[in-house]
Structure formats: structure tokens, C-alpha cells
Backbone as numpy.savetxt, mean C-alpha at the origin, in Angstrom:
# Nx Ny Nz CAx CAy CAz Cx Cy Cz
21.01 -9.57 -3.66 20.21 -8.36 -3.66 21.06 -7.10 -3.66
22.30 -7.22 -3.26 23.16 -6.04 -3.20 23.89 -5.77 -4.52
23.71 -6.62 -5.50 24.40 -6.46 -6.77 23.91 -5.21 -7.49
24.81 -4.61 -8.26 24.42 -3.46 -9.07 23.73 -3.90 -10.36
23.76 -5.20 -10.64 23.12 -5.74 -11.84 21.68 -6.14 -11.54
20.77 -5.59 -12.28 19.34 -5.86 -12.07 19.02 -7.34 -12.21
19.61 -8.01 -13.19 19.34 -9.43 -13.41 19.77 -10.24 -12.20
20.92 -9.93 -11.64 21.40 -10.66 -10.45 20.47 -10.42 -9.26
19.99 -9.19 -9.09 19.07 -8.90 -7.98 17.76 -9.66 -8.17
17.26 -9.71 -9.39 16.00 -10.40 -9.67 16.13 -11.89 -9.39
17.24 -12.49 -9.82 17.44 -13.93 -9.58 17.62 -14.23 -8.10
18.30 -13.34 -7.40 18.46 -13.51 -5.95 17.10 -13.44 -5.27
16.29 -12.49 -5.68 14.96 -12.34 -5.09 14.11 -13.57 -5.36
14.19 -14.12 -6.57 13.42 -15.33 -6.89 13.87 -16.50 -6.02
15.17 -16.65 -5.82 15.68 -17.74 -4.98 15.23 -17.56 -3.53
15.30 -16.33 -3.03 14.89 -16.08 -1.65 13.40 -16.33 -1.46
12.60 -16.03 -2.46 11.14 -16.21 -2.32 10.76 -17.68 -2.23
11.64 -18.59 -2.64 11.37 -20.02 -2.55 11.85 -20.62 -1.23
12.57 -19.86 -0.45 13.09 -20.34 0.83 12.02 -20.18 1.92
12.16 -20.91 3.04 11.19 -20.75 4.14 11.18 -19.30 4.64
9.99 -18.76 4.78 9.87 -17.35 5.17 10.44 -17.07 6.55
10.42 -18.06 7.44 10.99 -17.85 8.78 12.49 -17.57 8.72
13.15 -18.08 7.70 14.58 -17.83 7.54 14.85 -16.50 6.83
14.02 -16.18 5.86 14.24 -15.03 4.99 13.76 -13.72 5.61
12.56 -13.74 6.20 11.93 -12.50 6.69 12.81 -11.69 7.64
13.43 -12.29 8.67 14.24 -11.47 9.58 15.41 -10.76 8.88
16.01 -11.43 7.92 17.13 -10.81 7.20 16.66 -9.66 6.30
15.51 -9.86 5.66 14.96 -8.79 4.83 14.53 -7.60 5.68
13.94 -7.87 6.83 13.54 -6.79 7.73 14.76 -5.99 8.19
15.87 -6.70 8.47 17.09 -6.00 8.88 17.62 -5.14 7.74
17.57 -5.65 6.51 18.03 -4.88 5.36 17.14 -3.68 5.09
15.88 -3.82 5.38 14.93 -2.73 5.18 15.13 -1.61 6.19
15.58 -1.95 7.37 15.69 -0.95 8.43 16.95 -0.09 8.32
17.87 -0.43 7.43 19.08 0.38 7.26 18.71 1.71 6.60
19.20 2.80 7.16 18.84 4.14 6.65 20.05 4.88 6.07
20.89 4.18 5.36 22.07 4.79 4.77 21.69 5.64 3.57
22.47 6.66 3.31 22.24 7.52 2.15 23.01 7.03 0.92
23.76 5.93 1.06 24.50 5.39 -0.08 23.54 4.78 -1.08
23.85 4.93 -2.37 22.99 4.40 -3.42 22.79 2.90 -3.34
23.87 2.15 -3.07 23.77 0.69 -3.01 22.89 0.26 -1.84
23.03 0.90 -0.69 22.23 0.54 0.48 20.76 0.91 0.26
20.50 2.04 -0.37 19.13 2.41 -0.67 18.49 1.41 -1.62
19.25 1.00 -2.63 18.76 0.01 -3.59 18.46 -1.31 -2.87
19.33 -1.69 -1.93 19.13 -2.91 -1.15 17.86 -2.81 -0.31
17.63 -1.66 0.33 16.42 -1.47 1.14 15.17 -1.57 0.27
15.23 -1.02 -0.93 14.08 -1.10 -1.84 13.78 -2.55 -2.22
14.84 -3.31 -2.53 14.66 -4.72 -2.89 14.09 -5.51 -1.71
14.53 -5.21 -0.50 14.00 -5.88 0.69 12.51 -5.58 0.85
12.12 -4.33 0.65 10.70 -3.96 0.75 9.88 -4.71 -0.30
10.37 -4.78 -1.52 9.67 -5.51 -2.58 9.50 -6.98 -2.21
10.57 -7.58 -1.79 10.55 -9.02 -1.51 9.67 -9.34 -0.30
9.64 -8.48 0.69 8.76 -8.73 1.83 7.30 -8.77 1.39
6.94 -7.99 0.42 5.58 -8.07 -0.11 5.35 -9.32 -0.93
6.35 -9.71 -1.70 6.21 -10.87 -2.58 6.14 -12.19 -1.82
6.86 -12.31 -0.70 6.84 -13.59 0.01 5.52 -13.79 0.74
4.77 -12.70 0.97 3.43 -12.83 1.50 3.33 -13.15 2.98
4.36 -12.93 3.74 4.33 -13.20 5.18 3.78 -11.98 5.91
2.57 -12.12 6.47 1.93 -10.99 7.12 2.70 -10.51 8.35
3.60 -11.32 8.86 4.42 -10.89 9.99 5.40 -9.79 9.60
5.56 -9.56 8.31 6.44 -8.49 7.83 5.76 -7.13 7.91
4.48 -7.09 8.27 3.73 -5.83 8.31 4.40 -4.78 9.18
4.88 -5.17 10.34 5.48 -4.19 11.26 6.71 -3.54 10.64
7.56 -4.33 10.00 8.76 -3.77 9.37 8.38 -2.86 8.20
7.38 -3.25 7.45 6.95 -2.42 6.33 6.32 -1.12 6.81
5.60 -1.19 7.92 5.04 0.04 8.51 6.15 1.00 8.92
7.19 0.47 9.54 8.33 1.32 9.92 8.98 1.92 8.68
9.01 1.15 7.60 9.65 1.61 6.36 8.86 2.73 5.68
7.61 2.95 6.07 6.86 4.09 5.52 7.48 5.41 5.93
8.36 5.38 6.95 9.08 6.57 7.39 10.56 6.50 7.05
10.94 5.63 6.13 12.34 5.46 5.72 12.87 6.76 5.13
14.16 6.97 5.24 14.79 8.19 4.71 14.70 8.28 3.18
14.61 7.13 2.52 14.59 7.07 1.06 13.14 7.00 0.55
12.75 7.99 -0.25 11.38 8.05 -0.78 10.96 6.81 -1.56
11.77 6.32 -2.50 11.39 5.11 -3.22 11.23 3.89 -2.31
11.99 3.83 -1.23 11.81 2.73 -0.27 10.45 2.85 0.41
10.04 4.08 0.75 8.72 4.30 1.33 7.64 3.84 0.35
7.81 4.17 -0.92 6.84 3.79 -1.94 6.75 2.27 -2.07
7.88 1.60 -2.06 7.88 0.14 -2.20 7.31 -0.53 -0.95
7.54 0.05 0.21 6.94 -0.49 1.44 5.42 -0.36 1.37
4.92 0.76 0.88 3.48 0.95 0.73 2.91 -0.08 -0.24
3.57 -0.29 -1.36 3.11 -1.27 -2.34 3.10 -2.67 -1.74
4.10 -2.99 -0.95 4.17 -4.32 -0.33 3.07 -4.52 0.70
2.72 -3.48 1.44 1.60 -3.59 2.38 0.30 -3.90 1.62
0.11 -3.29 0.48 -1.06 -3.60 -0.34 -1.05 -5.04 -0.82
0.12 -5.52 -1.26 0.23 -6.91 -1.72 -0.06 -7.88 -0.59
0.45 -7.60 0.60 0.23 -8.50 1.73 -1.25 -8.63 2.03
-1.98 -7.54 1.97 -3.39 -7.61 2.31 -4.20 -8.32 1.24
-3.78 -8.24 0.00 -4.50 -8.94 -1.07 -4.41 -10.45 -0.92
-3.44 -10.91 -0.18 -3.25 -12.36 0.00 -4.00 -12.84 1.23
-5.25 -12.48 1.35 -6.05 -12.80 2.53 -6.31 -14.29 2.68
-6.11 -15.06 1.64 -6.35 -16.50 1.73 -5.25 -17.20 2.53
-4.16 -16.50 2.79 -3.06 -17.06 3.57 -3.58 -17.40 4.97
-3.23 -18.58 5.55 -3.75 -18.97 6.85 -3.46 -17.97 7.96
-2.37 -17.26 7.88 -2.04 -16.30 8.94 -2.72 -14.95 8.74
-3.46 -14.78 7.65 -4.06 -13.49 7.35 -5.11 -13.08 8.38
-5.81 -14.04 8.96 -6.81 -13.69 9.98 -6.15 -13.04 11.18
-4.94 -13.46 11.50 -4.22 -12.88 12.63 -3.65 -11.51 12.29
-3.73 -11.11 11.03 -3.13 -9.85 10.59 -4.11 -8.68 10.61
-5.30 -8.87 11.17 -6.28 -7.78 11.17 -5.73 -6.55 11.89
-5.08 -6.73 13.02 -4.50 -5.61 13.75 -3.41 -4.91 12.96
-2.43 -5.66 12.44 -1.40 -5.00 11.62 -1.94 -4.31 10.38
-3.00 -4.84 9.79 -3.55 -4.20 8.60 -4.27 -2.90 8.97
-4.89 -2.84 10.14 -5.49 -1.57 10.58 -4.39 -0.53 10.77
-3.27 -0.95 11.33 -2.13 -0.04 11.48 -1.58 0.35 10.11
-1.59 -0.59 9.16 -1.12 -0.30 7.81 -1.99 0.76 7.15
-3.29 0.66 7.35 -4.20 1.67 6.78 -3.86 3.04 7.34
-3.64 3.13 8.65 -3.26 4.41 9.26 -1.96 4.95 8.66
-0.96 4.08 8.51 0.32 4.51 7.95 0.20 4.95 6.51
-0.59 4.21 5.74 -0.78 4.57 4.33 -1.56 5.88 4.19
-2.56 6.09 5.04 -3.29 7.36 5.00 -2.36 8.53 5.32
-1.46 8.33 6.27 -0.50 9.39 6.60 0.42 9.67 5.41
0.76 8.63 4.67 1.64 8.78 3.52 0.97 9.58 2.39
-0.35 9.58 2.34 -1.07 10.35 1.31 -0.76 11.84 1.41
-0.42 12.30 2.60 -0.14 13.72 2.80 1.27 14.13 2.48
2.12 13.20 2.05 3.51 13.52 1.73 3.60 14.23 0.39
4.68 14.93 0.19 4.87 15.70 -1.04 5.37 14.85 -2.20
6.05 13.74 -1.93 6.66 12.96 -3.01 5.62 12.09 -3.71
5.48 12.32 -4.98 4.42 11.69 -5.76 4.53 10.17 -5.79
5.72 9.64 -5.91 5.89 8.19 -6.01 5.31 7.48 -4.78
5.57 8.01 -3.60 5.06 7.41 -2.36 3.55 7.59 -2.25
3.04 8.74 -2.66 1.60 9.00 -2.61 0.87 8.05 -3.56
1.38 7.87 -4.77 0.78 6.96 -5.73 0.73 5.54 -5.18
1.85 5.09 -4.60 1.91 3.73 -4.05 0.95 3.58 -2.87
0.84 4.59 -2.03 -0.06 4.52 -0.88 -1.52 4.45 -1.34
-1.89 5.27 -2.32 -3.26 5.25 -2.84 -3.57 3.89 -3.46
-2.63 3.36 -4.23 -2.82 2.05 -4.86 -2.99 0.96 -3.79
-2.16 1.01 -2.74 -2.24 0.01 -1.67 -3.57 0.12 -0.92
-4.04 1.34 -0.68 -5.33 1.50 -0.01 -6.46 0.92 -0.86
-6.34 1.04 -2.18 -7.32 0.41 -3.06 -7.25 -1.10 -2.98
-6.05 -1.66 -2.86 -5.90 -3.10 -2.72 -6.49 -3.60 -1.41
-6.31 -2.82 -0.36 -6.81 -3.20 0.96 -8.33 -3.11 1.01
-8.91 -2.18 0.24 -10.36 -2.00 0.12 -11.03 -1.65 1.45
-10.39 -0.81 2.21 -10.94 -0.40 3.49 -11.78 0.86 3.33
-12.96 0.85 3.88 -13.82 2.04 3.82 -13.23 3.18 4.64
-12.38 2.89 5.59 -11.73 3.94 6.37 -10.86 4.83 5.49
-10.42 4.32 4.35 -9.55 5.07 3.46 -10.30 6.07 2.59
-11.61 5.95 2.52 -12.41 6.76 1.59 -12.21 8.26 1.78
-12.33 8.83 2.99 -12.15 10.30 3.11 -10.78 10.78 2.63
-9.73 10.06 2.98 -8.39 10.45 2.53 -8.24 10.35 1.02
-8.82 9.30 0.43 -8.75 9.14 -1.02 -9.59 10.19 -1.74
-10.74 10.55 -1.17 -11.55 11.62 -1.77 -10.80 12.95 -1.76
-10.13 13.24 -0.65 -9.35 14.48 -0.57 -8.23 14.47 -1.61
-7.57 13.32 -1.78 -6.51 13.22 -2.78 -7.07 13.36 -4.19
-8.23 12.75 -4.44 -8.85 12.83 -5.77 -9.18 14.28 -6.13
-9.54 15.06 -5.14 -9.89 16.47 -5.39 -8.71 17.28 -5.88
-7.48 16.84 -5.58 -6.29 17.56 -6.03 -5.98 17.33 -7.51
-6.54 16.28 -8.09 -6.31 16.00 -9.50 -4.91 15.46 -9.76
-4.49 15.49 -11.01 -3.18 15.00 -11.40 -3.09 13.49 -11.30
-1.88 12.97 -11.39 -1.65 11.52 -11.31 -2.10 10.95 -9.98
-1.82 11.68 -8.90 -2.22 11.21 -7.58 -3.74 11.15 -7.47
-4.41 12.16 -7.98 -5.87 12.17 -7.97 -6.45 11.04 -8.79
-5.83 10.78 -9.95 -6.28 9.67 -10.79 -6.13 8.33 -10.06
-5.01 8.17 -9.38 -4.78 6.92 -8.63 -5.77 6.79 -7.49
-6.14 7.91 -6.86 -7.14 7.89 -5.79 -8.49 7.46 -6.33
-8.85 7.92 -7.52 -10.13 7.54 -8.13 -10.15 6.03 -8.40
-9.04 5.51 -8.91 -8.94 4.07 -9.16 -9.07 3.30 -7.84
-8.43 3.78 -6.79 -8.51 3.13 -5.48 -9.95 3.16 -4.96
-10.62 4.29 -5.13 -12.02 4.38 -4.70 -12.89 3.40 -5.48
-12.62 3.24 -6.76 -13.37 2.28 -7.57 -13.15 0.86 -7.08
-11.92 0.56 -6.65 -11.64 -0.79 -6.12 -12.38 -1.03 -4.81
-12.51 0.02 -4.01 -13.27 -0.12 -2.76 -14.72 -0.44 -3.09
-15.25 0.21 -4.13 -16.52 -0.18 -4.69 -17.71 0.64 -4.26
-18.81 0.49 -5.03 -20.06 1.18 -4.71 -20.57 0.74 -3.34
-21.27 1.63 -2.70 -21.82 1.31 -1.40 -20.86 1.59 -0.27
-19.63 1.94 -0.59 -18.66 2.26 0.45 -18.95 3.61 1.07
-19.71 4.42 0.34 -19.99 5.78 0.80 -21.50 6.00 0.68
-22.10 6.60 1.69 -23.54 6.85 1.70 -23.90 7.96 0.70
-25.17 8.01 0.24 -25.59 9.09 -0.66 -25.39 10.46 -0.04
-25.13 11.44 -0.90 -24.94 12.81 -0.42 -26.16 13.24 0.38
-25.92 13.91 1.47 -27.01 14.33 2.33 -27.22 13.38 3.49
-26.68 12.18 3.41 -26.77 11.24 4.51 -25.43 11.25 5.23
-25.40 11.81 6.38 -24.18 11.94 7.17 -23.13 12.79 6.46
-23.52 13.61 5.50 -22.60 14.53 4.85 -21.56 13.87 3.97
-21.78 12.62 3.60 -20.80 11.92 2.77 -21.22 11.91 1.31
-20.33 11.55 0.45 -20.58 11.46 -0.99 -20.84 10.01 -1.34
-21.55 9.74 -2.42 -21.95 8.39 -2.79 -21.29 7.97 -4.09
-20.94 6.69 -4.18 -20.40 6.12 -5.42 -21.36 5.05 -5.89
-21.76 5.08 -7.10 -22.65 4.06 -7.63 -23.81 4.69 -8.36
-24.84 3.91 -8.60 -26.01 4.40 -9.32 -26.85 5.28 -8.41
-27.55 6.25 -9.00 -28.42 7.12 -8.24 -29.67 6.36 -7.82
-30.20 6.61 -6.63 -31.48 6.01 -6.25 -32.57 6.51 -7.20
-33.67 5.77 -7.35 -34.73 6.11 -8.29 -35.30 7.51 -8.04
-35.50 7.90 -6.76 -36.08 9.21 -6.47 -35.19 10.32 -7.00
-33.90 10.21 -6.82 -32.96 11.25 -7.27 -32.91 11.31 -8.78
-32.96 10.17 -9.43 -32.90 10.14 -10.88 -34.15 10.78 -11.47
-35.32 10.54 -10.86 -36.56 11.09 -11.38 -36.58 12.61 -11.19
-36.03 13.11 -10.07 -36.01 14.54 -9.81 -35.02 15.29 -10.67
-34.04 14.61 -11.21 -32.99 15.25 -11.99 -33.42 15.50 -13.43
-34.52 14.85 -13.88 -34.93 14.99 -15.28 -35.86 16.14 -15.48
């Protein structure tokens, strides 16, 4: 993973993903926690974040949450993406035990939406869409209102959360996604 050659890093990652996660996860978490400003170390931290998402071990959630505050912006983005990947793998037997870490992940990802760096914001919005939590809706709506690439990604995330995630306008002051109720449609014509 520390190689400067992309092909070597990819093959290393593939080999590690086939190893028992109990052996691999602690080493990847340690590599992710390094906050060096050197290019090679930053690249290594990014690869660790990617691989922690790919191996699908929900126990990696805590390390990925910490990585949302990493000194390197692209590492933060990859940690956000990996949190989204972990949650999509809900069929994993340990996923039921991950409800607490995923709630914390939602909080961390929502905080990342307020960052200035677009790459991390895009990854956080995408991950929130993968998680499909209704708690993410207000933050995603605020991001969508800003427009641009981040706003577009927020709209896609809201679509993944799906219709019915938000009550009709006028009910609890929220906005609605989906088809209009019959009364509203008749009044609009």
C-alpha cells in the first residue's frame, strides 16, 4: 500500500481484502490514524480508508469516524465514502451490532457537509444517501439549496433516501418528496 505505483497498491489492497479482517483491520486503522504531511504517508492513509470500507468490517467505523477529522482532505473524503460502503453492507452478521456506530457516522458525515472542501462534502453527501437515514434530510436539503456539484450530490442522496422521508409542506414545517396528494393537485389546476 505504500508503493508509489498505483498497480502495486491495487494488488496489495486486493490481497489484504482476502485476508481475515481481524488481522488486517488493526493495521489499516493504525495506518489511517497517521497525520503526516508527507505525500507518501497521505497516500497510505487514503488507501487504508478505502480498504477499510471494502473489507466491510463494521468494527472499522470508529477509526473511519476519527478519520473524518484527518489533516488530509482526500483522506477525509475517502473515510466518508467508506462509512457509506460499510452501511450498505447491512446483510453482514455484525451489522445489527453497528447501529450505534452508524448513528455516530451520520453525525460525523452531517458535520462534514459544512466543510469548505468540495471533495469531502461530495463524499459525505453520497455516503448519507447510501445510509438512507431520514436524520440526514435537513442537512442535505440545506446543501441542495447551495446548488453546484455539492447541491447536485445532495439531491441524488435525497432521492436515495426516497419519497415519504419528508412530510408534505405545511406539516411540521417540512418539505415533501414524492407525488402530490390528490387535494393539492386538484387545487393547483
